[in-house]
């Protein structure tokens, strides 16, 4: 059985003060959760303080991006060692906001994912189609293409340890959650793509999250779907009460 993983992507929200306060508020609400991996992904400047605030709790820390190079002339970027040195365990990669607003490509996501995995970080690799692609009806092929590109060069054993996040762009921040069936259809297709590209074990073990307007009211229906193993939560992860309810689906 795959262990559920619920991650909060804080995006460009929460200073050190606000982020540590959120962790302090969240900690008692989720302390008894044993069978779910809980991850909080603050901005880079708050990572170290939020990690310290989460010390000794069941809340793990993820970054929102990482560069592929070990170091060097990459202004504005952060290396894997800079994350591992402060105890970061996960990293969100290829979020649609990175792709759409900052020109990140499938090839870059693949390079970031390989570097992150090699450094011992668990990549959360995002994929998902725009409304235009959804309406054209080509979304399964589009998402499969993103997944194939992101996983190029990995081995089956490595892929088994990764996390993928299906986030339809039309459902992000819009209040418009995909139906449980829509989420399941694409998550199942991602798993099938992994089986074809690697093997059945990798497909059975990779964890696949759904993301896009996940709320306490929708998490259970999503988690009941056989191919949805968790959620990548944006807005609702900024409130301790909402995020704790989601974690305790
Ligand atoms: P919302 O939950 O705010 O729609 O954001 C989803 C998301 O993009 C998480 O990475």
XYZ file of C-alpha atoms and ligand atoms in Angstrom:
259
model
C 0.000 0.000 0.000
C 1.206 3.468 -0.831
C 1.581 5.837 2.111
C -0.504 8.985 1.619
C 1.410 12.258 1.265
C -0.213 15.643 1.812
C 1.926 18.672 1.057
C 1.201 22.359 1.523
C 2.698 24.576 -1.141
C 2.808 27.972 0.507
C 3.895 29.657 -2.758
C 5.039 33.288 -2.194
C 3.241 33.579 1.136
C 4.347 33.686 4.774
C 7.355 35.510 6.187
C 9.508 33.781 8.794
C 7.188 35.125 11.505
C 4.021 33.982 9.763
C 5.492 30.637 8.691
C 6.759 29.681 12.119
C 3.422 30.758 13.628
C 1.621 28.518 11.136
C 3.786 25.538 12.096
C 3.198 26.220 15.805
C -0.557 26.315 15.184
C -0.490 23.205 12.995
C 1.693 21.024 15.216
C -0.867 20.190 17.946
C -3.625 19.705 15.372
C -1.746 17.007 13.442
C 0.469 15.470 16.147
C -1.529 12.221 16.271
C -1.438 11.633 12.509
C 0.797 8.607 12.012
C -0.092 7.178 8.624
C 0.320 10.222 6.373
C 3.466 12.038 5.289
C 2.862 15.723 6.057
C 4.982 18.273 4.210
C 5.106 22.066 4.401
C 6.803 23.976 1.574
C 7.662 27.559 2.591
C 9.535 30.146 0.565
C 13.323 29.918 0.483
C 13.923 32.655 3.067
C 11.686 30.906 5.624
C 12.934 27.341 5.067
C 15.487 27.272 7.856
C 13.261 28.880 10.498
C 10.243 26.786 9.545
C 12.374 23.656 9.622
C 13.526 24.603 13.133
C 9.923 25.245 14.187
C 8.972 21.785 12.896
C 11.866 20.015 14.654
C 10.646 16.969 16.559
C 7.184 17.064 14.944
C 5.685 14.890 12.195
C 5.824 17.831 9.745
C 8.469 17.517 7.051
C 9.837 20.406 5.018
C 9.945 20.887 1.274
C 11.334 23.636 -0.929
C 9.489 25.081 -3.912
C 12.314 24.614 -6.413
C 15.977 23.678 -6.745
C 18.628 24.124 -9.413
C 20.466 21.255 -11.101
C 23.998 22.606 -10.803
C 26.044 22.003 -7.655
C 27.006 25.679 -7.510
C 28.090 28.492 -9.778
C 26.870 31.519 -11.681
C 23.090 30.989 -11.488
C 21.791 34.205 -9.954
C 18.622 33.700 -7.965
C 18.842 29.915 -7.857
C 19.366 27.541 -4.925
C 21.391 24.297 -4.934
C 20.480 20.899 -3.528
C 23.216 21.171 -0.884
C 21.768 24.479 0.320
C 18.519 22.628 0.979
C 19.891 19.419 2.472
C 22.209 21.333 4.809
C 19.150 22.796 6.574
C 17.197 19.553 6.689
C 14.864 20.015 3.735
C 13.586 16.615 2.530
C 11.254 17.351 -0.391
C 11.217 19.738 -3.330
C 8.339 20.799 -5.571
C 9.475 20.841 -9.203
C 7.882 21.998 -12.426
C 4.926 23.737 -10.831
C 2.723 25.295 -13.509
C 3.469 28.745 -12.068
C 7.191 28.108 -12.652
C 6.482 26.868 -16.163
C 4.026 29.646 -17.094
C 5.566 32.702 -15.430
C 9.269 31.823 -15.381
C 9.730 29.817 -18.550
C 10.661 26.487 -16.990
C 10.733 23.663 -19.481
C 10.242 19.902 -19.368
C 13.989 19.506 -19.909
C 14.820 21.792 -17.006
C 12.362 19.997 -14.749
C 14.075 16.724 -15.629
C 17.510 18.155 -14.790
C 16.252 19.591 -11.501
C 14.570 16.289 -10.603
C 17.710 14.248 -11.284
C 19.901 16.579 -9.228
C 17.382 16.646 -6.377
C 17.056 12.864 -6.275
C 20.829 12.381 -6.408
C 21.155 14.696 -3.390
C 18.660 12.658 -1.373
C 15.719 15.025 -1.778
C 12.336 13.619 -2.789
C 11.089 15.468 -5.869
C 7.386 16.272 -6.110
C 7.104 16.556 -9.883
C 4.167 18.644 -11.044
C 2.249 18.223 -14.258
C -1.109 19.372 -15.529
C -2.907 20.827 -18.488
C -4.367 24.260 -19.255
C -8.081 24.805 -19.802
C -7.415 25.056 -23.530
C -5.845 21.593 -23.638
C -8.583 20.180 -21.399
C -11.254 21.499 -23.765
C -9.398 20.212 -26.824
C -9.510 16.762 -25.242
C -5.775 16.065 -25.548
C -4.991 16.329 -21.824
C -4.041 12.686 -21.228
C -1.386 12.759 -23.944
C -0.191 16.174 -22.763
C 0.257 15.081 -19.142
C 1.882 11.795 -20.209
C 4.340 13.844 -22.286
C 5.254 15.989 -19.267
C 5.760 12.889 -17.126
C 7.876 11.111 -19.740
C 10.086 14.171 -20.105
C 10.456 14.662 -16.345
C 11.362 11.014 -15.717
C 13.750 10.613 -18.634
C 16.972 8.949 -17.445
C 15.645 7.709 -14.104
C 15.698 3.992 -13.262
C 12.591 2.045 -12.266
C 13.862 1.730 -8.674
C 14.333 5.490 -8.453
C 10.949 6.293 -9.953
C 9.297 4.106 -7.313
C 10.474 6.619 -4.681
C 9.267 9.768 -6.452
C 6.107 11.784 -5.993
C 4.125 13.175 -8.930
C 1.459 15.842 -8.567
C -1.329 16.230 -11.086
C -2.442 19.845 -10.969
C -4.809 20.904 -13.744
C -4.055 24.599 -14.243
C -7.747 25.430 -14.562
C -8.309 24.167 -11.011
C -5.446 26.056 -9.317
C -6.573 28.948 -7.140
C -9.901 29.059 -8.936
C -12.041 27.291 -6.376
C -12.864 24.883 -9.191
C -11.670 21.459 -8.025
C -11.526 18.784 -10.677
C -14.211 16.198 -10.049
C -12.998 13.116 -8.242
C -13.419 11.214 -11.517
C -11.384 13.759 -13.481
C -8.584 13.568 -10.912
C -8.658 9.776 -10.912
C -8.644 9.532 -14.706
C -5.426 11.513 -15.055
C -3.700 10.020 -11.994
C -4.462 6.542 -13.368
C -3.049 7.600 -16.714
C 0.145 8.855 -15.064
C 0.516 5.477 -13.352
C -0.055 3.665 -16.659
C 2.554 5.891 -18.304
C 5.067 4.962 -15.576
C 4.265 1.253 -16.043
C 4.903 1.520 -19.783
C 8.059 3.561 -19.391
C 9.565 1.589 -16.470
C 7.752 -1.388 -14.924
C 4.700 -2.318 -12.878
C 6.561 -2.078 -9.562
C 7.571 1.515 -10.237
C 3.982 2.287 -11.255
C 2.589 0.616 -8.132
C 4.966 2.476 -5.822
C 5.203 6.029 -7.180
C 2.896 8.283 -5.200
C 0.599 10.561 -7.168
C -1.027 13.627 -5.640
C -3.879 15.711 -6.918
C -3.650 19.501 -6.580
C -6.008 22.349 -7.445
C -8.410 23.985 -4.974
C -8.244 21.044 -2.547
C -10.335 21.848 0.523
C -11.390 19.962 3.673
C -14.716 19.260 1.949
C -13.132 17.610 -1.083
C -10.170 15.681 0.275
C -11.981 12.520 1.291
C -13.624 12.003 -2.099
C -10.244 12.481 -3.762
C -8.450 10.084 -1.406
C -11.078 7.405 -1.991
C -9.928 7.175 -5.600
C -7.512 4.274 -6.058
C -4.843 6.234 -7.940
C -4.872 9.400 -5.813
C -2.304 9.041 -3.026
C -2.394 12.522 -1.593
C -2.744 16.203 -2.312
C -0.650 19.241 -3.099
C -2.524 22.034 -1.378
C -2.139 25.755 -2.056
C -4.552 28.236 -0.476
C -5.968 25.854 2.124
C -2.442 25.060 3.364
C -2.103 28.632 4.651
C -4.658 28.037 7.405
C -3.743 25.586 10.157
C -7.348 24.508 10.711
C -8.026 23.791 7.037
C -4.701 22.068 6.386
C -5.025 19.901 9.491
C -8.499 18.808 8.409
C -7.121 17.887 4.996
C -4.258 15.926 6.570
C -6.749 14.073 8.776
C -9.046 13.161 5.843
P -4.695 25.921 -4.686
O -4.935 24.808 -3.685
O -4.643 27.271 -4.066
O -5.634 25.816 -5.851
O -3.212 25.681 -5.276
C -2.876 24.439 -5.775
C -1.428 24.422 -6.090
O -0.999 25.007 -7.055
C -0.536 23.704 -5.182
O 0.740 23.571 -5.716
